[in-house]
Amino acid sequence: LSATDTAYQSYIFDAVVNGHSANQWWTGGESSRINLGNLSEGSTEAHLNSLVDKWYGGLDRPTNFVQGDSAADASAMTFDYYEMVGDLFVDGVDFDDVRQGQAGTCYVLAAACSYADADSSIITEMFKDNGDGTYGVRFYDNSLSEVWVTVDSYVPSTNGYSTALAGNASWGLTGEKWVALLEKGYAQANETGAFSRGSDSSKNNYAAVEGGWMDALTHLSGNTTTTLSLNYTGTGGSGTGLNGWTNAWGSQTSWNVFETQAIAALNNNNTQKIV
């Protein structure tokens, strides 16, 4: 086995046999969750099978609703799960593969777009293809420890032929699967407490991961991040500003100065505040 295979198999085996905080509940893609719990003396065969289905089969899907995304004018909705067929990756990974959908997970998908454009291996190495329509998906918690979940190929849809949440460029249930499965895996991994989302940290649902910041860059890659704060306060001048808006951003000259400073700061990984 490769190091990735070993890490994945060790993680999910340990979760089943030795216990995991995420074992407290079984959600199964329904509207509510039920008690499950770790194995213990006297556990039934059905209990063991549920844990195997959760960690090996990817059958403990997130709940079937989202709150929506007000920034994208996307309202709350419920959905069903339908099988997505096709390949995990088609012609490699590209930022244009990503479409958001109804859930407010733009921060996760923006991080995925960034890596798809800058270093696509970060995306491809997140996935372990099990060869049976299920995939191991690796994330990192805020302490940079690996977190693994297993997802199956069933994704949210309201009509049985297009994705309701994140999906590929065609929005179809055929074709490239990685975007839909990454978002689904992120919702499942939230149940482990990896992403420190307060009262939502133990919930296996999309609504619990709606809205977020740049820490998704760490969750997808294990890389640490720094914050660059840019504040443009251009004033004066009578020239035409950005997009032809006169004085909307001050003069074109002051905007050009700001743009040069911002690019230099980013290239130097500088966390200074530019005004």
PDB file of C-alpha atoms in Angstrom:
ATOM      1  CA  LEU A   1       0.000   0.000   0.000  1.00  0.00           C
ATOM      2  CA  SER A   2       1.074   3.572  -0.633  1.00  0.00           C
ATOM      3  CA  ALA A   3       1.459   5.992   2.253  1.00  0.00           C
ATOM      4  CA  THR A   4      -1.877   7.559   1.291  1.00  0.00           C
ATOM      5  CA  ASP A   5      -3.631   4.184   1.206  1.00  0.00           C
ATOM      6  CA  THR A   6      -2.166   3.277   4.573  1.00  0.00           C
ATOM      7  CA  ALA A   7      -3.213   6.574   6.159  1.00  0.00           C
ATOM      8  CA  TYR A   8      -6.754   6.244   4.821  1.00  0.00           C
ATOM      9  CA  GLN A   9      -7.225   2.606   5.808  1.00  0.00           C
ATOM     10  CA  SER A  10      -5.729   3.181   9.253  1.00  0.00           C
ATOM     11  CA  TYR A  11      -7.970   6.164   9.921  1.00  0.00           C
ATOM     12  CA  ILE A  12     -11.265   4.528   8.992  1.00  0.00           C
ATOM     13  CA  PHE A  13     -10.376   1.184  10.615  1.00  0.00           C
ATOM     14  CA  ASP A  14      -9.532   2.973  13.847  1.00  0.00           C
ATOM     15  CA  ALA A  15     -12.799   4.936  13.670  1.00  0.00           C
ATOM     16  CA  VAL A  16     -14.820   1.726  13.401  1.00  0.00           C
ATOM     17  CA  VAL A  17     -12.930  -0.422  15.901  1.00  0.00           C
ATOM     18  CA  ASN A  18     -11.585   2.012  18.475  1.00  0.00           C
ATOM     19  CA  GLY A  19     -14.204   4.721  18.212  1.00  0.00           C
ATOM     20  CA  HIS A  20     -14.537   8.275  16.938  1.00  0.00           C
ATOM     21  CA  SER A  21     -16.494  11.333  18.021  1.00  0.00           C
ATOM     22  CA  ALA A  22     -18.320  11.263  14.663  1.00  0.00           C
ATOM     23  CA  ASN A  23     -19.797   7.887  15.580  1.00  0.00           C
ATOM     24  CA  GLN A  24     -22.297   9.535  17.889  1.00  0.00           C
ATOM     25  CA  TRP A  25     -24.826   9.941  15.080  1.00  0.00           C
ATOM     26  CA  TRP A  26     -26.133   8.312  11.924  1.00  0.00           C
ATOM     27  CA  THR A  27     -27.600  10.742   9.384  1.00  0.00           C
ATOM     28  CA  GLY A  28     -27.847   8.723   6.172  1.00  0.00           C
ATOM     29  CA  GLY A  29     -28.980  11.586   3.955  1.00  0.00           C
ATOM     30  CA  GLU A  30     -32.249  12.025   5.834  1.00  0.00           C
ATOM     31  CA  SER A  31     -33.686  15.186   7.375  1.00  0.00           C
ATOM     32  CA  SER A  32     -32.647  14.250  10.907  1.00  0.00           C
ATOM     33  CA  ARG A  33     -30.076  12.069  12.621  1.00  0.00           C
ATOM     34  CA  ILE A  34     -30.379   9.155  15.036  1.00  0.00           C
ATOM     35  CA  ASN A  35     -28.107   7.871  17.786  1.00  0.00           C
ATOM     36  CA  LEU A  36     -25.386   5.426  16.763  1.00  0.00           C
ATOM     37  CA  GLY A  37     -22.346   5.379  19.074  1.00  0.00           C
ATOM     38  CA  ASN A  38     -19.029   3.549  19.260  1.00  0.00           C
ATOM     39  CA  LEU A  39     -18.677  -0.201  19.458  1.00  0.00           C
ATOM     40  CA  SER A  40     -18.770  -1.565  22.951  1.00  0.00           C
ATOM     41  CA  GLU A  41     -19.151  -4.883  24.686  1.00  0.00           C
ATOM     42  CA  GLY A  42     -22.453  -6.367  23.583  1.00  0.00           C
ATOM     43  CA  SER A  43     -22.790  -4.271  20.409  1.00  0.00           C
ATOM     44  CA  THR A  44     -25.034  -5.871  17.834  1.00  0.00           C
ATOM     45  CA  GLU A  45     -24.123  -6.966  14.337  1.00  0.00           C
ATOM     46  CA  ALA A  46     -26.415  -4.222  13.012  1.00  0.00           C
ATOM     47  CA  HIS A  47     -24.447  -1.645  14.989  1.00  0.00           C
ATOM     48  CA  LEU A  48     -21.158  -2.872  13.529  1.00  0.00           C
ATOM     49  CA  ASN A  49     -22.626  -2.888  10.025  1.00  0.00           C
ATOM     50  CA  SER A  50     -23.776   0.721  10.407  1.00  0.00           C
ATOM     51  CA  LEU A  51     -20.272   1.806  11.393  1.00  0.00           C
ATOM     52  CA  VAL A  52     -18.799  -0.078   8.430  1.00  0.00           C
ATOM     53  CA  ASP A  53     -21.373   1.553   6.139  1.00  0.00           C
ATOM     54  CA  LYS A  54     -20.437   4.948   7.575  1.00  0.00           C
ATOM     55  CA  TRP A  55     -16.661   4.726   7.280  1.00  0.00           C
ATOM     56  CA  TYR A  56     -16.167   2.252   4.422  1.00  0.00           C
ATOM     57  CA  GLY A  57     -19.339   2.591   2.368  1.00  0.00           C
ATOM     58  CA  GLY A  58     -19.937   6.338   2.450  1.00  0.00           C
ATOM     59  CA  LEU A  59     -23.608   5.711   3.224  1.00  0.00           C
ATOM     60  CA  ASP A  60     -23.840   8.191   6.082  1.00  0.00           C
ATOM     61  CA  ARG A  61     -24.599  11.060   3.721  1.00  0.00           C
ATOM     62  CA  PRO A  62     -25.231  14.639   4.918  1.00  0.00           C
ATOM     63  CA  THR A  63     -28.777  15.695   5.743  1.00  0.00           C
ATOM     64  CA  ASN A  64     -30.946  16.606   2.771  1.00  0.00           C
ATOM     65  CA  PHE A  65     -31.243  20.370   3.134  1.00  0.00           C
ATOM     66  CA  VAL A  66     -29.322  23.636   2.870  1.00  0.00           C
ATOM     67  CA  GLN A  67     -29.990  27.114   4.213  1.00  0.00           C
ATOM     68  CA  GLY A  68     -28.934  28.750   0.949  1.00  0.00           C
ATOM     69  CA  ASP A  69     -26.598  31.606   0.154  1.00  0.00           C
ATOM     70  CA  SER A  70     -27.934  35.153   0.436  1.00  0.00           C
ATOM     71  CA  ALA A  71     -24.868  36.529  -1.373  1.00  0.00           C
ATOM     72  CA  ALA A  72     -25.797  34.439  -4.412  1.00  0.00           C
ATOM     73  CA  ASP A  73     -29.559  34.927  -3.914  1.00  0.00           C
ATOM     74  CA  ALA A  74     -29.893  31.177  -3.299  1.00  0.00           C
ATOM     75  CA  SER A  75     -32.740  30.206  -0.988  1.00  0.00           C
ATOM     76  CA  ALA A  76     -33.087  27.282   1.419  1.00  0.00           C
ATOM     77  CA  MET A  77     -34.038  23.981  -0.165  1.00  0.00           C
ATOM     78  CA  THR A  78     -34.379  20.249   0.355  1.00  0.00           C
ATOM     79  CA  PHE A  79     -33.202  17.589  -2.084  1.00  0.00           C
ATOM     80  CA  ASP A  80     -32.805  13.891  -2.695  1.00  0.00           C
ATOM     81  CA  TYR A  81     -29.662  11.902  -3.492  1.00  0.00           C
ATOM     82  CA  TYR A  82     -29.046  10.534  -6.977  1.00  0.00           C
ATOM     83  CA  GLU A  83     -26.098   8.601  -8.309  1.00  0.00           C
ATOM     84  CA  MET A  84     -23.520  10.615 -10.210  1.00  0.00           C
ATOM     85  CA  VAL A  85     -21.855   8.573 -12.933  1.00  0.00           C
ATOM     86  CA  GLY A  86     -18.675   9.325 -14.812  1.00  0.00           C
ATOM     87  CA  ASP A  87     -15.038   9.763 -13.851  1.00  0.00           C
ATOM     88  CA  LEU A  88     -13.650  11.444 -10.779  1.00  0.00           C
ATOM     89  CA  PHE A  89     -11.403  13.610 -12.976  1.00  0.00           C
ATOM     90  CA  VAL A  90     -11.772  14.405 -16.678  1.00  0.00           C
ATOM     91  CA  ASP A  91      -8.765  15.907 -18.463  1.00  0.00           C
ATOM     92  CA  GLY A  92      -7.152  16.688 -15.151  1.00  0.00           C
ATOM     93  CA  VAL A  93      -8.265  19.377 -12.715  1.00  0.00           C
ATOM     94  CA  ASP A  94      -9.095  22.925 -13.742  1.00  0.00           C
ATOM     95  CA  PHE A  95     -10.588  25.866 -11.862  1.00  0.00           C
ATOM     96  CA  ASP A  96     -13.302  26.060 -14.523  1.00  0.00           C
ATOM     97  CA  ASP A  97     -14.558  22.636 -13.382  1.00  0.00           C
ATOM     98  CA  VAL A  98     -16.194  24.274 -10.355  1.00  0.00           C
ATOM     99  CA  ARG A  99     -19.832  25.368 -10.103  1.00  0.00           C
ATOM    100  CA  GLN A 100     -21.266  26.382  -6.726  1.00  0.00           C
ATOM    101  CA  GLY A 101     -24.969  25.520  -6.561  1.00  0.00           C
ATOM    102  CA  GLN A 102     -27.422  26.388  -3.773  1.00  0.00           C
ATOM    103  CA  ALA A 103     -25.230  25.887  -0.693  1.00  0.00           C
ATOM    104  CA  GLY A 104     -23.258  28.751   0.806  1.00  0.00           C
ATOM    105  CA  THR A 105     -19.927  26.981   0.403  1.00  0.00           C
ATOM    106  CA  CYS A 106     -18.262  29.556  -1.841  1.00  0.00           C
ATOM    107  CA  TYR A 107     -15.245  29.791   0.486  1.00  0.00           C
ATOM    108  CA  VAL A 108     -14.534  26.056   0.157  1.00  0.00           C
ATOM    109  CA  LEU A 109     -15.018  26.089  -3.600  1.00  0.00           C
ATOM    110  CA  ALA A 110     -12.883  29.234  -3.939  1.00  0.00           C
ATOM    111  CA  ALA A 111     -10.092  27.394  -2.134  1.00  0.00           C
ATOM    112  CA  ALA A 112     -10.564  24.444  -4.499  1.00  0.00           C
ATOM    113  CA  CYS A 113     -10.427  26.808  -7.498  1.00  0.00           C
ATOM    114  CA  SER A 114      -7.211  28.360  -6.212  1.00  0.00           C
ATOM    115  CA  TYR A 115      -5.502  25.004  -5.852  1.00  0.00           C
ATOM    116  CA  ALA A 116      -6.895  23.733  -9.144  1.00  0.00           C
ATOM    117  CA  ASP A 117      -5.258  26.692 -10.839  1.00  0.00           C
ATOM    118  CA  ALA A 118      -1.999  26.864  -8.860  1.00  0.00           C
ATOM    119  CA  ASP A 119      -1.232  23.213  -8.013  1.00  0.00           C
ATOM    120  CA  SER A 120      -3.827  20.691  -9.134  1.00  0.00           C
ATOM    121  CA  SER A 121      -1.982  17.842  -7.387  1.00  0.00           C
ATOM    122  CA  ILE A 122      -3.339  19.181  -4.098  1.00  0.00           C
ATOM    123  CA  ILE A 123      -6.831  18.324  -5.362  1.00  0.00           C
ATOM    124  CA  THR A 124      -6.016  14.979  -6.950  1.00  0.00           C
ATOM    125  CA  GLU A 125      -4.095  13.803  -3.887  1.00  0.00           C
ATOM    126  CA  MET A 126      -7.113  14.462  -1.654  1.00  0.00           C
ATOM    127  CA  PHE A 127      -8.939  11.503  -3.203  1.00  0.00           C
ATOM    128  CA  LYS A 128      -8.473   7.760  -2.888  1.00  0.00           C
ATOM    129  CA  ASP A 129     -10.475   5.863  -5.532  1.00  0.00           C
ATOM    130  CA  ASN A 130     -11.731   2.614  -4.002  1.00  0.00           C
ATOM    131  CA  GLY A 131     -12.789   1.237  -7.371  1.00  0.00           C
ATOM    132  CA  ASP A 132     -16.399   0.593  -6.347  1.00  0.00           C
ATOM    133  CA  GLY A 133     -17.982   4.031  -6.680  1.00  0.00           C
ATOM    134  CA  THR A 134     -16.718   5.163  -3.283  1.00  0.00           C
ATOM    135  CA  TYR A 135     -13.809   7.465  -2.546  1.00  0.00           C
ATOM    136  CA  GLY A 136     -11.711   8.334   0.443  1.00  0.00           C
ATOM    137  CA  VAL A 137     -11.409  12.105   0.795  1.00  0.00           C
ATOM    138  CA  ARG A 138      -8.686  13.644   2.953  1.00  0.00           C
ATOM    139  CA  PHE A 139      -8.963  16.944   4.762  1.00  0.00           C
ATOM    140  CA  TYR A 140      -6.891  18.553   7.504  1.00  0.00           C
ATOM    141  CA  ASP A 141      -8.143  19.943  10.780  1.00  0.00           C
ATOM    142  CA  ASN A 142      -7.012  23.259  12.202  1.00  0.00           C
ATOM    143  CA  SER A 143      -4.084  21.499  13.886  1.00  0.00           C
ATOM    144  CA  LEU A 144      -2.971  20.134  10.485  1.00  0.00           C
ATOM    145  CA  SER A 145      -3.860  16.532  11.350  1.00  0.00           C
ATOM    146  CA  GLU A 146      -5.336  14.371   8.597  1.00  0.00           C
ATOM    147  CA  VAL A 147      -9.055  13.663   8.617  1.00  0.00           C
ATOM    148  CA  TRP A 148     -10.518  11.036   6.271  1.00  0.00           C
ATOM    149  CA  VAL A 149     -14.081  10.327   5.242  1.00  0.00           C
ATOM    150  CA  THR A 150     -15.551   7.998   2.648  1.00  0.00           C
ATOM    151  CA  VAL A 151     -18.124   9.302   0.182  1.00  0.00           C
ATOM    152  CA  ASP A 152     -20.237   7.349  -2.253  1.00  0.00           C
ATOM    153  CA  SER A 153     -21.247   8.680  -5.681  1.00  0.00           C
ATOM    154  CA  TYR A 154     -24.720   9.871  -4.669  1.00  0.00           C
ATOM    155  CA  VAL A 155     -25.067  13.651  -4.666  1.00  0.00           C
ATOM    156  CA  PRO A 156     -27.865  16.172  -4.057  1.00  0.00           C
ATOM    157  CA  SER A 157     -30.384  16.726  -6.857  1.00  0.00           C
ATOM    158  CA  THR A 158     -33.982  17.860  -7.078  1.00  0.00           C
ATOM    159  CA  ASN A 159     -34.751  16.371 -10.478  1.00  0.00           C
ATOM    160  CA  GLY A 160     -32.534  13.349 -11.009  1.00  0.00           C
ATOM    161  CA  TYR A 161     -30.491  14.775 -13.871  1.00  0.00           C
ATOM    162  CA  SER A 162     -28.649  17.841 -12.544  1.00  0.00           C
ATOM    163  CA  THR A 163     -26.796  18.655  -9.353  1.00  0.00           C
ATOM    164  CA  ALA A 164     -28.540  20.909  -6.849  1.00  0.00           C
ATOM    165  CA  LEU A 165     -25.363  21.855  -5.017  1.00  0.00           C
ATOM    166  CA  ALA A 166     -21.772  22.018  -6.239  1.00  0.00           C
ATOM    167  CA  GLY A 167     -21.079  20.238  -9.498  1.00  0.00           C
ATOM    168  CA  ASN A 168     -19.193  20.258 -12.753  1.00  0.00           C
ATOM    169  CA  ALA A 169     -19.378  22.727 -15.636  1.00  0.00           C
ATOM    170  CA  SER A 170     -22.360  20.924 -17.213  1.00  0.00           C
ATOM    171  CA  TRP A 171     -24.302  20.718 -13.922  1.00  0.00           C
ATOM    172  CA  GLY A 172     -25.074  17.138 -14.919  1.00  0.00           C
ATOM    173  CA  LEU A 173     -25.112  13.879 -12.977  1.00  0.00           C
ATOM    174  CA  THR A 174     -22.716  12.564 -15.595  1.00  0.00           C
ATOM    175  CA  GLY A 175     -19.122  13.568 -16.185  1.00  0.00           C
ATOM    176  CA  GLU A 176     -16.552  14.878 -13.743  1.00  0.00           C
ATOM    177  CA  LYS A 177     -17.383  14.135 -10.102  1.00  0.00           C
ATOM    178  CA  TRP A 178     -14.629  15.670  -7.989  1.00  0.00           C
ATOM    179  CA  VAL A 179     -16.293  19.010  -7.214  1.00  0.00           C
ATOM    180  CA  ALA A 180     -19.563  17.513  -5.959  1.00  0.00           C
ATOM    181  CA  LEU A 181     -17.724  14.877  -3.927  1.00  0.00           C
ATOM    182  CA  LEU A 182     -15.298  17.381  -2.403  1.00  0.00           C
ATOM    183  CA  GLU A 183     -18.184  19.547  -1.148  1.00  0.00           C
ATOM    184  CA  LYS A 184     -20.036  16.470   0.129  1.00  0.00           C
ATOM    185  CA  GLY A 185     -16.906  15.163   1.838  1.00  0.00           C
ATOM    186  CA  TYR A 186     -16.368  18.531   3.505  1.00  0.00           C
ATOM    187  CA  ALA A 187     -19.890  18.404   4.945  1.00  0.00           C
ATOM    188  CA  GLN A 188     -19.285  14.871   6.228  1.00  0.00           C
ATOM    189  CA  ALA A 189     -15.866  15.717   7.669  1.00  0.00           C
ATOM    190  CA  ASN A 190     -17.393  18.585   9.622  1.00  0.00           C
ATOM    191  CA  GLU A 191     -18.947  15.969  11.903  1.00  0.00           C
ATOM    192  CA  THR A 192     -15.469  15.103  13.183  1.00  0.00           C
ATOM    193  CA  GLY A 193     -15.076  18.594  14.643  1.00  0.00           C
ATOM    194  CA  ALA A 194     -12.121  19.205  12.328  1.00  0.00           C
ATOM    195  CA  PHE A 195     -13.202  22.659  11.207  1.00  0.00           C
ATOM    196  CA  SER A 196     -14.022  24.207  14.599  1.00  0.00           C
ATOM    197  CA  ARG A 197     -17.427  25.573  13.640  1.00  0.00           C
ATOM    198  CA  GLY A 198     -18.795  25.996  17.134  1.00  0.00           C
ATOM    199  CA  SER A 199     -22.194  24.416  17.766  1.00  0.00           C
ATOM    200  CA  ASP A 200     -22.232  23.128  14.175  1.00  0.00           C
ATOM    201  CA  SER A 201     -18.986  21.160  14.597  1.00  0.00           C
ATOM    202  CA  SER A 202     -20.682  17.801  15.216  1.00  0.00           C
ATOM    203  CA  LYS A 203     -23.202  18.047  12.368  1.00  0.00           C
ATOM    204  CA  ASN A 204     -23.054  16.040   9.171  1.00  0.00           C
ATOM    205  CA  ASN A 205     -24.837  18.476   6.902  1.00  0.00           C
ATOM    206  CA  TYR A 206     -24.235  21.127   4.291  1.00  0.00           C
ATOM    207  CA  ALA A 207     -25.970  23.832   6.294  1.00  0.00           C
ATOM    208  CA  ALA A 208     -23.376  23.427   9.046  1.00  0.00           C
ATOM    209  CA  VAL A 209     -20.553  24.402   6.658  1.00  0.00           C
ATOM    210  CA  GLU A 210     -22.298  27.290   4.909  1.00  0.00           C
ATOM    211  CA  GLY A 211     -20.324  30.511   5.277  1.00  0.00           C
ATOM    212  CA  GLY A 212     -16.609  30.602   6.023  1.00  0.00           C
ATOM    213  CA  TRP A 213     -13.199  32.111   5.420  1.00  0.00           C
ATOM    214  CA  MET A 214      -9.706  31.333   4.176  1.00  0.00           C
ATOM    215  CA  ASP A 215      -9.176  28.483   6.636  1.00  0.00           C
ATOM    216  CA  ALA A 216     -10.665  26.226   3.943  1.00  0.00           C
ATOM    217  CA  LEU A 217      -7.288  26.593   2.197  1.00  0.00           C
ATOM    218  CA  THR A 218      -5.746  24.773   5.157  1.00  0.00           C
ATOM    219  CA  HIS A 219      -8.544  22.201   5.345  1.00  0.00           C
ATOM    220  CA  LEU A 220      -7.976  21.131   1.736  1.00  0.00           C
ATOM    221  CA  SER A 221      -4.180  21.107   1.699  1.00  0.00           C
ATOM    222  CA  GLY A 222      -2.679  21.136   5.165  1.00  0.00           C
ATOM    223  CA  ASN A 223      -0.884  24.357   4.242  1.00  0.00           C
ATOM    224  CA  THR A 224      -0.940  27.255   6.667  1.00  0.00           C
ATOM    225  CA  THR A 225      -2.202  30.632   5.528  1.00  0.00           C
ATOM    226  CA  THR A 226      -1.498  34.276   6.247  1.00  0.00           C
ATOM    227  CA  THR A 227      -3.900  37.166   5.824  1.00  0.00           C
ATOM    228  CA  LEU A 228      -3.197  40.154   3.629  1.00  0.00           C
ATOM    229  CA  SER A 229      -5.489  43.085   4.318  1.00  0.00           C
ATOM    230  CA  LEU A 230      -5.887  45.597   1.487  1.00  0.00           C
ATOM    231  CA  ASN A 231      -7.768  48.837   1.924  1.00  0.00           C
ATOM    232  CA  TYR A 232      -7.955  51.167  -1.058  1.00  0.00           C
ATOM    233  CA  THR A 233      -9.004  54.721  -0.254  1.00  0.00           C
ATOM    234  CA  GLY A 234      -8.225  56.469  -3.524  1.00  0.00           C
ATOM    235  CA  THR A 235      -9.421  60.060  -3.652  1.00  0.00           C
ATOM    236  CA  GLY A 236      -9.122  63.052  -5.866  1.00  0.00           C
ATOM    237  CA  GLY A 237      -8.467  63.344  -9.557  1.00  0.00           C
ATOM    238  CA  SER A 238     -10.955  63.766 -12.334  1.00  0.00           C
ATOM    239  CA  GLY A 239      -9.936  60.875 -14.539  1.00  0.00           C
ATOM    240  CA  THR A 240     -12.074  57.880 -15.458  1.00  0.00           C
ATOM    241  CA  GLY A 241     -11.813  55.081 -12.894  1.00  0.00           C
ATOM    242  CA  LEU A 242     -12.410  51.349 -13.022  1.00  0.00           C
ATOM    243  CA  ASN A 243     -14.944  50.131 -15.604  1.00  0.00           C
ATOM    244  CA  GLY A 244     -15.403  53.664 -16.869  1.00  0.00           C
ATOM    245  CA  TRP A 245     -16.879  54.974 -13.608  1.00  0.00           C
ATOM    246  CA  THR A 246     -15.642  58.548 -13.240  1.00  0.00           C
ATOM    247  CA  ASN A 247     -14.174  59.101  -9.768  1.00  0.00           C
ATOM    248  CA  ALA A 248     -15.779  55.880  -8.503  1.00  0.00           C
ATOM    249  CA  TRP A 249     -12.337  54.676  -7.399  1.00  0.00           C
ATOM    250  CA  GLY A 250     -10.523  57.987  -7.386  1.00  0.00           C
ATOM    251  CA  SER A 251      -8.193  58.726 -10.261  1.00  0.00           C
ATOM    252  CA  GLN A 252      -6.826  56.045 -12.566  1.00  0.00           C
ATOM    253  CA  THR A 253      -3.339  57.048 -11.426  1.00  0.00           C
ATOM    254  CA  SER A 254      -4.059  56.396  -7.741  1.00  0.00           C
ATOM    255  CA  TRP A 255      -5.688  53.076  -8.614  1.00  0.00           C
ATOM    256  CA  ASN A 256      -2.597  52.033 -10.592  1.00  0.00           C
ATOM    257  CA  VAL A 257      -0.368  52.862  -7.626  1.00  0.00           C
ATOM    258  CA  PHE A 258      -2.553  50.775  -5.322  1.00  0.00           C
ATOM    259  CA  GLU A 259      -2.628  47.876  -7.774  1.00  0.00           C
ATOM    260  CA  THR A 260       1.175  47.848  -7.991  1.00  0.00           C
ATOM    261  CA  GLN A 261       1.497  47.853  -4.198  1.00  0.00           C
ATOM    262  CA  ALA A 262      -1.044  45.077  -3.796  1.00  0.00           C
ATOM    263  CA  ILE A 263       0.633  42.810  -6.360  1.00  0.00           C
ATOM    264  CA  ALA A 264       4.056  43.385  -4.793  1.00  0.00           C
ATOM    265  CA  ALA A 265       2.719  42.573  -1.322  1.00  0.00           C
ATOM    266  CA  LEU A 266       1.110  39.353  -2.531  1.00  0.00           C
ATOM    267  CA  ASN A 267       4.276  38.293  -4.355  1.00  0.00           C
ATOM    268  CA  ASN A 268       6.294  38.915  -1.194  1.00  0.00           C
ATOM    269  CA  ASN A 269       3.782  37.123   1.057  1.00  0.00           C
ATOM    270  CA  ASN A 270       3.556  40.365   2.981  1.00  0.00           C
ATOM    271  CA  THR A 271       0.857  40.733   5.617  1.00  0.00           C
ATOM    272  CA  GLN A 272       1.077  44.483   5.893  1.00  0.00           C
ATOM    273  CA  LYS A 273      -2.023  46.586   5.532  1.00  0.00           C
ATOM    274  CA  ILE A 274      -1.878  48.780   2.454  1.00  0.00           C
ATOM    275  CA  VAL A 275      -3.800  52.034   2.475  1.00  0.00           C
TER     276      VAL A 275
END
